[in-house]
Coordinates of C-alpha atoms in Angstrom, one line a residue:
Chain S
M49 CA 12.8 -2.1 51.4
S50 CA 9.9 -0.3 50.1
L51 CA 11.9 1.4 47.6
F52 CA 13.2 -1.2 46.2
R53 CA 9.9 -3.2 45.7
T54 CA 8.7 0.1 43.7
D55 CA 11.7 -0.1 42.0
R56 CA 10.9 -3.9 40.4
Q57 CA 7.3 -2.6 40.2
L58 CA 8.3 0.3 37.8
A59 CA 10.5 -2.7 35.9
L60 CA 7.5 -4.6 35.7
L61 CA 5.2 -1.7 33.8
L62 CA 7.6 -0.9 31.7
Q63 CA 9.0 -4.2 30.1
S64 CA 4.9 -4.8 30.0
G65 CA 5.1 -1.7 28.1
A66 CA 7.5 -2.5 26.1
L67 CA 6.4 -5.6 25.3
L68 CA 3.2 -4.5 24.4
A69 CA 4.8 -2.4 22.0
A70 CA 7.0 -4.7 20.8
A71 CA 3.5 -7.3 20.5
L72 CA 1.6 -4.5 18.2
V73 CA 4.0 -4.8 15.2
L74 CA 4.1 -8.1 15.1
L75 CA 0.1 -8.1 15.9
I76 CA -0.4 -5.8 12.4
L77 CA 2.4 -8.1 10.5
L78 CA -0.1 -11.5 11.8
F79 CA -2.8 -9.1 10.7
L80 CA -1.7 -8.2 7.3
V81 CA -0.8 -11.6 6.0
K82 CA -3.8 -13.0 7.6
E83 CA -5.6 -10.3 4.8
S84 CA -4.1 -11.3 2.1
W85 CA -4.0 -14.5 3.0
P86 CA -7.1 -14.9 0.3
V87 CA -5.0 -13.9 -2.7
L88 CA -1.4 -15.3 -1.3
Q89 CA -3.2 -18.7 -0.8
H90 CA -3.0 -19.5 -4.6
V91 CA -0.8 -16.3 -5.9
P92 CA 2.7 -17.6 -5.9
L93 CA 4.8 -14.4 -5.0
I94 CA 6.6 -14.3 -8.1
R95 CA 3.7 -13.0 -9.7
F96 CA 3.7 -10.0 -7.7
V97 CA 6.8 -9.5 -9.6
T98 CA 5.9 -10.5 -12.6
D99 CA 2.5 -10.1 -13.8
A100 CA 2.3 -7.9 -16.8
S101 CA 0.0 -5.2 -14.9
W102 CA -1.9 -3.9 -11.6
H103 CA -5.2 -4.6 -12.5
P104 CA -6.3 -6.8 -9.8
V105 CA -10.1 -7.0 -11.2
D106 CA -8.8 -8.7 -14.0
G107 CA -6.6 -10.9 -11.5
L108 CA -3.2 -9.3 -12.3
Y109 CA -1.2 -8.0 -9.4
K110 CA 2.4 -6.4 -10.1
L111 CA 3.3 -4.8 -7.2
T112 CA 7.0 -3.6 -8.9
P113 CA 6.3 -0.6 -10.2
M114 CA 4.0 0.8 -7.3
L115 CA 7.1 -0.4 -4.8
S116 CA 10.2 1.6 -7.0
A117 CA 8.0 4.4 -6.7
T118 CA 7.3 5.2 -3.6
L119 CA 11.7 4.3 -3.0
Y120 CA 12.2 7.1 -5.5
S121 CA 9.5 9.7 -4.3
T122 CA 10.7 9.2 -1.0
L123 CA 14.5 9.6 -1.6
G124 CA 14.0 12.2 -4.4
A125 CA 12.4 13.9 -1.2
V126 CA 14.8 13.2 1.4
L127 CA 17.7 14.0 -1.2
L128 CA 16.2 17.3 -1.1
A129 CA 15.1 17.9 2.6
T130 CA 18.4 16.7 3.9
P131 CA 20.7 19.5 2.8
L132 CA 18.2 22.5 3.0
G133 CA 16.8 21.1 6.5
I134 CA 20.2 20.9 7.7
A135 CA 20.9 24.3 6.6
S136 CA 17.9 26.0 8.1
A137 CA 18.9 24.6 11.3
L138 CA 22.8 25.5 10.8
F139 CA 20.9 29.3 10.0
S140 CA 18.7 29.4 12.9
R141 CA 21.6 28.2 15.5
Y142 CA 24.9 30.2 14.6
Y143 CA 23.8 32.9 11.9
A144 CA 21.0 34.3 12.4
P145 CA 20.3 37.0 15.6
S146 CA 18.3 35.2 18.3
F147 CA 15.4 37.3 17.5
I148 CA 15.2 36.4 13.8
A149 CA 15.9 32.9 14.7
G150 CA 13.0 32.5 17.6
C151 CA 10.7 33.9 15.3
Y152 CA 11.9 31.4 12.0
R153 CA 11.3 28.6 14.6
R154 CA 8.5 29.2 15.1
L155 CA 7.2 29.5 11.6
I156 CA 9.4 26.1 10.7
E157 CA 7.2 24.9 13.3
L158 CA 4.0 26.2 11.4
L159 CA 4.8 24.6 8.6
A160 CA 5.5 20.9 9.7
G161 CA 1.9 21.5 11.5
I162 CA -0.2 21.9 8.0
P163 CA -2.1 18.6 7.0
S164 CA -1.0 16.9 5.0
V165 CA -3.5 17.3 2.7
V166 CA -3.8 21.3 2.1
Y167 CA -0.3 20.2 1.0
G168 CA -1.9 18.2 -1.7
F169 CA -4.5 20.7 -3.0
W170 CA -2.0 23.0 -3.2
G171 CA 0.1 20.7 -5.2
L172 CA -3.0 19.9 -7.1
T173 CA -4.1 23.0 -8.0
T174 CA -0.7 25.5 -8.2
L175 CA 2.0 23.2 -8.7
A176 CA 0.5 20.2 -11.0
P177 CA 0.0 23.4 -13.7
L178 CA 3.0 24.4 -13.3
I179 CA 5.1 21.3 -14.4
G180 CA 2.3 21.1 -16.8
R181 CA 3.1 23.5 -18.3
L182 CA 6.8 22.7 -18.5
H183 CA 5.8 18.7 -19.8
P184 CA 2.2 17.7 -19.4
P185 CA 0.3 16.1 -17.8
G186 CA 2.0 18.0 -14.4
V187 CA 0.9 15.8 -11.9
S188 CA 4.3 13.6 -12.0
L189 CA 6.9 11.5 -10.2
L190 CA 8.5 15.5 -9.6
T191 CA 5.6 17.1 -8.0
C192 CA 5.3 14.4 -5.9
I193 CA 9.0 14.8 -4.3
L194 CA 8.3 18.1 -4.2
V195 CA 5.5 18.3 -2.3
L196 CA 7.0 15.6 -0.1
T197 CA 9.8 17.5 0.1
L198 CA 7.8 20.9 1.5
M199 CA 6.8 18.1 3.8
I200 CA 9.3 16.6 5.5
L201 CA 11.6 19.9 5.2
P202 CA 10.3 21.4 8.8
T203 CA 10.7 17.7 10.8
V204 CA 14.6 17.6 9.2
A205 CA 14.9 21.4 9.9
L206 CA 13.2 20.8 13.3
T207 CA 15.4 17.3 14.4
A208 CA 18.7 18.9 13.1
D209 CA 17.9 22.2 15.1
A210 CA 17.3 20.3 18.2
A211 CA 20.5 18.2 17.8
L212 CA 22.7 21.4 17.0
A213 CA 21.7 22.3 20.4
A214 CA 22.1 19.7 22.3
V215 CA 25.8 19.8 21.4
P216 CA 27.6 20.3 24.5
V217 CA 28.8 23.8 25.1
A218 CA 32.2 22.8 26.3
Y219 CA 32.9 21.9 22.9
V220 CA 31.7 25.1 21.2
R221 CA 33.6 26.8 24.0
G222 CA 36.3 25.0 23.6
A223 CA 36.2 25.3 19.6
A224 CA 36.5 29.4 20.4
A225 CA 39.5 29.0 22.8
L226 CA 41.0 27.8 19.9
G227 CA 40.1 29.8 17.2
L228 CA 37.9 28.5 14.8
S229 CA 36.2 30.5 12.2
R230 CA 32.4 30.1 12.8
W231 CA 32.4 27.8 9.8
G232 CA 35.4 25.9 10.9
L233 CA 33.3 25.2 14.5
I234 CA 30.4 23.7 12.2
S235 CA 32.3 21.0 10.4
G236 CA 34.6 20.6 12.5
V237 CA 32.9 20.0 16.2
A238 CA 29.0 20.8 16.0
L239 CA 28.1 18.5 12.7
P240 CA 30.4 15.4 14.2
A241 CA 28.9 15.9 17.5
A242 CA 25.2 16.4 15.9
R243 CA 25.5 13.9 13.6
S244 CA 23.5 11.0 15.1
G245 CA 20.6 13.0 16.2
I246 CA 20.5 14.2 12.2
T247 CA 20.8 11.4 11.3
A248 CA 17.5 9.9 13.4
G249 CA 16.0 13.2 12.1
T250 CA 16.3 12.3 8.5
L251 CA 14.9 8.7 9.1
L252 CA 12.0 10.2 10.6
A253 CA 11.4 12.4 8.2
A254 CA 11.7 9.6 5.3
G255 CA 9.0 7.1 7.0
R256 CA 7.2 10.2 6.9
A257 CA 7.4 10.4 3.3
I258 CA 7.0 7.0 2.9
G259 CA 3.7 6.5 4.6
E260 CA 2.2 10.1 3.5
T261 CA -0.7 9.6 1.4
M262 CA -3.3 11.8 0.9
A263 CA -0.9 14.8 -1.0
V264 CA 0.4 11.8 -2.8
L265 CA -2.6 11.1 -4.3
M266 CA -3.5 14.3 -4.9
V267 CA -0.1 14.7 -7.3
A268 CA 1.4 11.7 -8.5
G269 CA -1.0 10.9 -11.1
N270 CA -1.3 7.5 -9.6
V271 CA -0.4 5.5 -13.1
V272 CA 1.0 2.2 -12.1
Q273 CA 4.0 2.6 -14.3
Q274 CA 7.7 1.9 -13.9
P275 CA 8.4 6.0 -14.2
Q276 CA 11.1 6.4 -17.8
S277 CA 11.6 10.5 -16.1
L278 CA 10.9 12.1 -14.1
F279 CA 7.5 14.3 -15.5
D280 CA 6.1 10.7 -15.4
P281 CA 3.4 9.9 -13.0
V282 CA 3.4 7.4 -10.6
R283 CA 0.9 5.2 -8.2
T284 CA 3.0 4.5 -4.6
L285 CA 2.3 2.0 -2.6
T286 CA 0.2 4.1 -0.4
A287 CA -1.7 6.0 -2.6
N288 CA -3.0 2.8 -4.0
I289 CA -4.9 1.4 -0.7
A290 CA -5.9 4.7 -0.5
L291 CA -7.1 4.9 -4.3
E292 CA -8.8 1.4 -4.1
M293 CA -9.4 0.3 -1.2
A294 CA -13.0 2.0 -0.6
Y295 CA -14.5 0.2 -3.4
A296 CA -12.3 -3.3 -3.4
T297 CA -14.0 -6.4 -2.3
G298 CA -12.9 -10.0 -2.3
E299 CA -9.0 -10.9 -4.2
H300 CA -9.1 -6.8 -4.7
R301 CA -9.2 -6.3 -1.1
A302 CA -6.6 -9.3 -0.7
A303 CA -3.9 -8.0 -3.2
L304 CA -4.7 -4.4 -1.5
F305 CA -3.2 -5.7 1.8
V306 CA -1.0 -7.2 0.1
S307 CA 0.5 -3.7 -1.3
G308 CA 0.0 -2.8 3.0
L309 CA 2.4 -6.0 3.4
A310 CA 4.9 -4.7 0.8
L311 CA 4.8 -1.7 2.1
M312 CA 5.7 -3.0 6.0
V313 CA 8.7 -5.5 4.2
M314 CA 9.9 -2.6 2.7
V315 CA 10.3 0.2 6.1
L316 CA 11.6 -3.1 8.2
V317 CA 14.7 -3.3 5.4
L318 CA 14.7 0.4 5.3
V319 CA 15.5 0.4 9.4
G320 CA 17.6 -2.5 9.0
T321 CA 19.6 -0.7 6.1
A322 CA 19.7 2.4 8.4
E323 CA 21.3 0.2 12.1
L324 CA 23.9 -1.5 9.6
F325 CA 25.1 1.5 8.1
S326 CA 24.9 3.3 11.7
K327 CA 26.8 0.6 13.3
E328 CA 29.7 1.1 10.5
R329 CA 30.2 4.7 10.7
H330 CA 30.3 4.0 14.7
H331 CA 33.5 1.2 14.7
V332 CA 35.4 3.6 11.9
Chain V
M102 CA -7.4 6.4 51.9
K103 CA -9.2 9.1 51.6
K104 CA -8.8 9.4 48.0
L105 CA -9.8 6.1 47.6
G106 CA -13.0 6.4 48.8
I107 CA -13.2 9.4 47.0
V108 CA -12.7 7.5 43.4
V109 CA -15.1 4.7 45.2
T110 CA -18.1 7.4 45.4
L111 CA -17.6 9.1 42.3
I112 CA -17.6 5.6 40.2
V113 CA -20.7 4.1 42.2
L114 CA -22.5 8.0 41.1
I115 CA -21.1 7.7 37.9
G116 CA -22.5 4.0 37.6
A117 CA -25.6 5.0 38.9
V118 CA -26.1 7.9 36.6
W119 CA -25.2 5.7 33.6
G120 CA -28.1 2.9 34.7
F121 CA -30.8 5.8 35.1
L122 CA -30.1 7.0 31.5
R123 CA -30.2 4.0 30.4
T124 CA -34.0 3.1 31.2
Q125 CA -35.0 6.0 30.5
S126 CA -33.9 5.5 27.2
N127 CA -34.9 2.2 27.0
E128 CA -38.9 2.8 26.8
P129 CA -38.7 4.4 23.8
K130 CA -37.3 1.7 22.0
I131 CA -35.1 2.2 19.1
E132 CA -35.0 1.2 16.0
K133 CA -32.1 1.3 14.0
L134 CA -31.6 1.2 9.9
V135 CA -28.4 0.3 8.3
L136 CA -27.1 1.6 4.6
T137 CA -24.1 0.6 2.9
G138 CA -22.8 1.0 -0.1
S139 CA -21.8 3.2 -3.2
S140 CA -20.3 7.0 -2.3
T141 CA -22.3 8.3 -4.7
V142 CA -25.2 6.9 -3.4
A143 CA -24.7 7.5 0.4
P144 CA -24.1 11.7 0.5
L145 CA -28.3 11.4 -0.9
A146 CA -29.2 8.4 1.7
A147 CA -27.9 10.4 4.5
E148 CA -30.2 13.0 3.8
I149 CA -33.0 10.7 2.9
G150 CA -31.9 9.2 6.1
K151 CA -31.9 13.0 7.9
R152 CA -35.8 13.3 7.2
F153 CA -36.8 10.1 7.6
E154 CA -36.2 10.7 11.4
L155 CA -37.6 13.7 11.6
L156 CA -41.2 11.5 10.5
H157 CA -40.3 8.3 13.0
S158 CA -39.0 9.5 16.0
N159 CA -37.9 6.4 17.3
V160 CA -35.9 5.5 14.6
R161 CA -32.3 6.1 13.3
V162 CA -30.8 5.9 9.6
D163 CA -27.2 4.4 9.7
V164 CA -25.7 5.1 6.0
Q165 CA -21.8 4.1 5.7
T166 CA -20.1 4.0 1.9
G167 CA -18.1 1.6 1.1
G168 CA -19.5 1.7 -2.8
S169 CA -21.6 -0.2 -4.5
S170 CA -20.0 -3.9 -4.6
R171 CA -20.1 -3.3 -0.6
G172 CA -23.9 -2.3 -1.1
V173 CA -24.6 -5.4 -3.2
S174 CA -22.6 -7.9 -0.6
D175 CA -24.1 -6.8 2.3
A176 CA -27.6 -6.9 1.4
R177 CA -27.1 -9.1 0.0
A178 CA -25.1 -11.2 3.6
G179 CA -27.9 -9.4 5.3
L180 CA -25.1 -7.2 7.0
A181 CA -27.4 -4.1 5.8
D182 CA -30.6 -3.8 5.8
I183 CA -30.7 -1.7 2.7
G184 CA -27.6 -1.7 0.0
M185 CA -27.1 1.6 -2.2
A186 CA -25.3 0.4 -6.0
S187 CA -24.8 3.1 -8.2
R188 CA -25.8 0.6 -10.8
A189 CA -28.0 -1.6 -12.3
L190 CA -27.7 -5.3 -10.8
K191 CA -25.8 -7.6 -12.5
D192 CA -27.2 -10.5 -13.7
D193 CA -25.3 -12.6 -10.8
E194 CA -26.8 -10.4 -8.6
K195 CA -30.3 -11.2 -10.0
E196 CA -31.8 -12.4 -6.7
L197 CA -32.3 -9.0 -5.3
L198 CA -34.2 -6.7 -5.4
S199 CA -33.3 -3.1 -6.9
F200 CA -35.6 0.1 -6.4
T201 CA -34.5 3.3 -8.4
V202 CA -34.3 6.5 -6.3
A203 CA -32.9 8.9 -8.4
L204 CA -30.4 9.0 -11.7
D205 CA -27.2 9.9 -12.6
G206 CA -25.0 10.6 -15.7
I207 CA -21.4 10.6 -16.7
S208 CA -20.4 13.3 -19.1
V209 CA -16.9 13.5 -20.4
I210 CA -15.5 16.9 -20.0
L211 CA -12.2 19.0 -21.2
N212 CA -10.9 22.4 -20.7
K213 CA -12.9 24.9 -21.4
A214 CA -9.3 26.2 -23.7
N215 CA -9.8 23.4 -25.6
P216 CA -10.9 24.2 -29.0
V217 CA -12.7 20.5 -29.8
Q218 CA -16.7 20.8 -29.8
S219 CA -17.2 17.2 -30.0
L220 CA -16.2 13.6 -30.1
N221 CA -17.6 10.7 -31.5
K222 CA -17.8 7.1 -29.7
Q223 CA -14.5 6.2 -31.7
Q224 CA -12.6 8.4 -31.0
I225 CA -13.1 8.8 -27.3
I226 CA -12.5 4.7 -27.2
D227 CA -9.1 5.8 -29.4
I228 CA -8.1 8.5 -27.0
Y229 CA -8.9 6.3 -24.1
T230 CA -6.6 3.2 -25.9
G231 CA -3.7 5.4 -26.8
K232 CA -4.1 5.2 -30.8
I233 CA -4.7 8.6 -30.6
V234 CA -2.0 10.3 -28.6
N235 CA -2.6 14.0 -30.0
W236 CA -5.4 16.6 -30.0
K237 CA -4.8 17.7 -33.8
D238 CA -5.9 14.0 -35.4
V239 CA -9.4 15.4 -33.7
G240 CA -9.7 18.4 -34.5
G241 CA -7.4 20.5 -31.9
N242 CA -4.6 21.9 -31.3
D243 CA -1.4 20.5 -31.5
A244 CA -0.7 18.8 -27.7
P245 CA -0.4 15.6 -26.5
I246 CA -3.7 14.7 -24.6
T247 CA -4.2 13.9 -21.3
V248 CA -6.4 10.9 -20.8
V249 CA -7.8 11.0 -16.8
N250 CA -9.6 7.6 -15.9
K251 CA -11.4 6.5 -12.8
A252 CA -9.3 4.0 -10.0
E253 CA -9.7 0.8 -10.2
G254 CA -13.1 -0.4 -8.6
R255 CA -15.6 2.7 -9.1
S256 CA -18.9 2.5 -10.4
T257 CA -18.2 5.4 -12.4
L258 CA -15.8 3.5 -14.2
E259 CA -17.6 0.8 -14.2
L260 CA -20.5 2.5 -16.8
F261 CA -18.0 3.9 -18.7
L262 CA -15.8 0.9 -19.7
H263 CA -19.6 -0.9 -19.9
Y264 CA -20.6 1.8 -22.5
F265 CA -17.6 1.8 -24.5
G266 CA -17.0 -1.8 -24.7
L267 CA -13.5 -1.4 -23.3
K268 CA -11.7 -3.3 -20.6
N269 CA -9.5 -1.5 -18.0
T270 CA -6.4 -3.3 -19.4
E271 CA -6.3 -1.5 -22.4
I272 CA -6.8 2.2 -21.5
K273 CA -3.7 4.0 -21.4
P274 CA -4.4 7.0 -18.5
Q275 CA -2.0 9.7 -17.9
V276 CA -3.3 10.3 -14.9
V277 CA -5.9 8.1 -12.2
I278 CA -8.3 9.6 -9.7
G279 CA -10.6 8.7 -7.4
D280 CA -13.4 11.1 -6.9
N281 CA -15.5 13.3 -9.4
Q282 CA -14.1 16.8 -7.8
Q283 CA -9.9 15.1 -8.1
G284 CA -11.6 14.9 -11.8
I285 CA -12.6 17.8 -12.3
K286 CA -9.6 19.8 -10.5
T287 CA -7.5 17.8 -12.9
V288 CA -9.0 19.0 -15.7
V289 CA -9.7 22.0 -14.7
G290 CA -5.7 22.6 -14.1
N291 CA -4.4 21.7 -17.6
P292 CA -5.8 22.2 -20.5
D293 CA -5.2 19.2 -22.8
A294 CA -7.1 16.3 -20.5
I295 CA -9.5 14.7 -21.1
G296 CA -11.6 12.7 -17.9
Y297 CA -15.4 11.6 -17.2
V298 CA -17.0 12.3 -14.3
S299 CA -20.8 12.5 -13.1
V300 CA -23.1 15.2 -15.2
G301 CA -24.7 16.5 -12.2
T302 CA -21.2 17.6 -10.4
A303 CA -20.0 18.6 -13.6
E304 CA -22.5 20.7 -14.8
Y305 CA -22.8 22.3 -11.3
E306 CA -19.6 22.9 -11.1
A307 CA -19.2 24.4 -14.7
S308 CA -22.3 26.8 -13.5
Q309 CA -20.1 27.9 -10.8
G310 CA -17.6 28.7 -12.7
A311 CA -14.9 25.7 -12.9
A312 CA -13.3 26.2 -16.6
I313 CA -14.6 22.8 -17.8
K314 CA -17.3 22.0 -21.0
L315 CA -19.3 18.9 -21.0
L316 CA -19.1 16.9 -24.3
P317 CA -22.3 15.7 -26.4
L318 CA -22.2 11.9 -26.6
E319 CA -24.3 10.3 -30.1
G320 CA -25.4 14.3 -30.7
I321 CA -27.2 14.2 -27.0
A322 CA -25.7 17.5 -24.2
A323 CA -25.0 16.0 -21.7
S324 CA -27.5 17.9 -19.2
V325 CA -29.3 17.1 -16.3
E326 CA -32.1 17.6 -18.2
N327 CA -31.6 15.2 -20.5
V328 CA -30.3 12.3 -18.1
R329 CA -33.9 13.2 -17.0
N330 CA -36.5 11.6 -20.3
R331 CA -33.5 9.1 -19.9
S332 CA -32.0 10.2 -23.1
F333 CA -28.8 10.7 -22.4
P334 CA -26.9 7.2 -23.4
L335 CA -24.3 7.5 -20.8
S336 CA -26.3 7.2 -17.3
R337 CA -27.2 5.1 -14.1
P338 CA -29.8 4.2 -11.9
L339 CA -28.9 5.1 -8.0
N340 CA -30.7 2.1 -6.1
L341 CA -31.2 0.2 -3.2
V342 CA -30.9 -2.9 -3.0
T343 CA -32.8 -5.8 -0.8
R344 CA -32.6 -9.1 -0.3
G345 CA -35.8 -10.1 -0.8
E346 CA -39.4 -8.1 -0.7
P347 CA -38.5 -5.3 2.3
A348 CA -41.0 -5.7 5.0
G349 CA -40.9 -2.8 8.5
L350 CA -38.5 -0.6 8.8
A351 CA -36.6 -1.0 4.8
K352 CA -40.1 -1.3 3.6
D353 CA -40.7 2.4 4.4
F354 CA -37.5 3.5 4.0
I355 CA -37.6 2.6 0.8
E356 CA -41.4 4.1 -0.5
F357 CA -40.4 7.3 1.4
A358 CA -37.6 7.0 -1.0
G359 CA -39.2 7.0 -3.6
S360 CA -41.8 9.6 -3.4
P361 CA -42.2 13.2 -4.3
Q362 CA -41.2 14.5 -1.0
V363 CA -37.8 13.8 -1.0
N364 CA -37.0 15.2 -4.6
D365 CA -35.4 18.6 -3.2
L366 CA -33.3 16.5 -2.3
I367 CA -32.3 14.7 -5.1
E368 CA -32.0 17.8 -7.0
A369 CA -29.7 19.3 -4.1
Q370 CA -27.1 16.8 -4.7
Y371 CA -27.4 16.9 -8.6
F372 CA -28.8 14.5 -9.2
V373 CA -31.9 13.4 -11.4
P374 CA -35.9 12.6 -9.5
V375 CA -37.3 9.7 -11.4
P376 CA -40.4 10.6 -13.1
H377 CA -43.1 9.1 -10.9

């Protein structure tokens, strides 16, 4: 009987933990709404789209260029990092000799541990001048995408590696018994089996790219505009908050919380789409 | 049960020690002085605060940043004993009192490789508003100009706009930066960039070999010396701001910060002491 009681107690504990985690998201949303209320009260939502520019001190609150900058830079980084990360995982899992694979994995882990501000500093002092020689001013959407790619690559590589490692040995042996080539094994058995793990890792990496602030602040140029090419400087929502929050008061501050709110909504939409997408894939 | 006993004993012990320490530390009363505001003034205020604490062992000086506007509003609301502002008080802030502790100038900077030696006021305005987009129009190379501007809300931006009679909506920047260091790194990395940062920082970085040059304004060289004698046009006072006549600790601190005893601290931050 006592086991039954501890079970119930544990369930209660876990339930309240889960409730707390869920409540936190709601509380954050509530907090964002409360802090942005001074602006939302008398500025209709449509003005965040239709205003001429983002000059909050002068009462102009256009957010859409920053929304698309965040979207483009994240999308670009994920598109570049995913194939590279999966290739890196395949290399260390199926092609590299075990000693080299071990060293390689440690290196990638090290790469994952480098603070983002270091990537940003490197991007600002080395990468941006290089790209600037190609097309000034150097700090641009492209620089931003490249630095973000570098930052999320280890996340994709490590999660893909873990997902591949979790493919049941029986599958691999079965494939080998059927006489599949190594590539046949990878493309026909390992990758499909590891798909959900790899997708989850990519989403995690996308989340990191969306939320990254310091590195982006240093390499994106931070001009609020709709980019016409990869070489145009852009400002992401996170960079906007970091850049202006320290010096913002009153409605300007509230407007920055609106950009935080927009970021939150964007993340929710992305997670929602990913969820829908994965469900559809499961039905097929 | 045994474990529970140990835990209870530990808690009682910790509580006793904590209570003992509290009564001990309560005897000399600790007074706290809170300063908030400009991130330009804050490092200086923190240094002055450290020296002030050495002279007054029962005082703790707490310095928080948040921009000149926060300094003014905190002083006005009484949230801080002293506000810090890297600008003169505006007309609607005249009910507050300000005390200048040091001076800072803003210098327009170019990359050292840029052949342009000087720009007049109108040329700088045209460059920042996007009317001049190529260096060859002001006697430089045939290269597009990279305009570096500061983020909204910074007092450097405010001062720059005020001096050139511009509005931020008119400026067409290619790069927007946060602090002075980021500005210097951007201009160092881009031979066709133009930016503006505090004179003290720029002069120091240039002397340390950073590939930048400071442009003269209205024929006056951008240097710490010319900020000191107040001949450099683009300069600003670093102020301590209080609501009403300061009294007690705040008064002592402001007097200390305005005395020659802190000149070395001011110079160490590449600001310019006010002539006494």
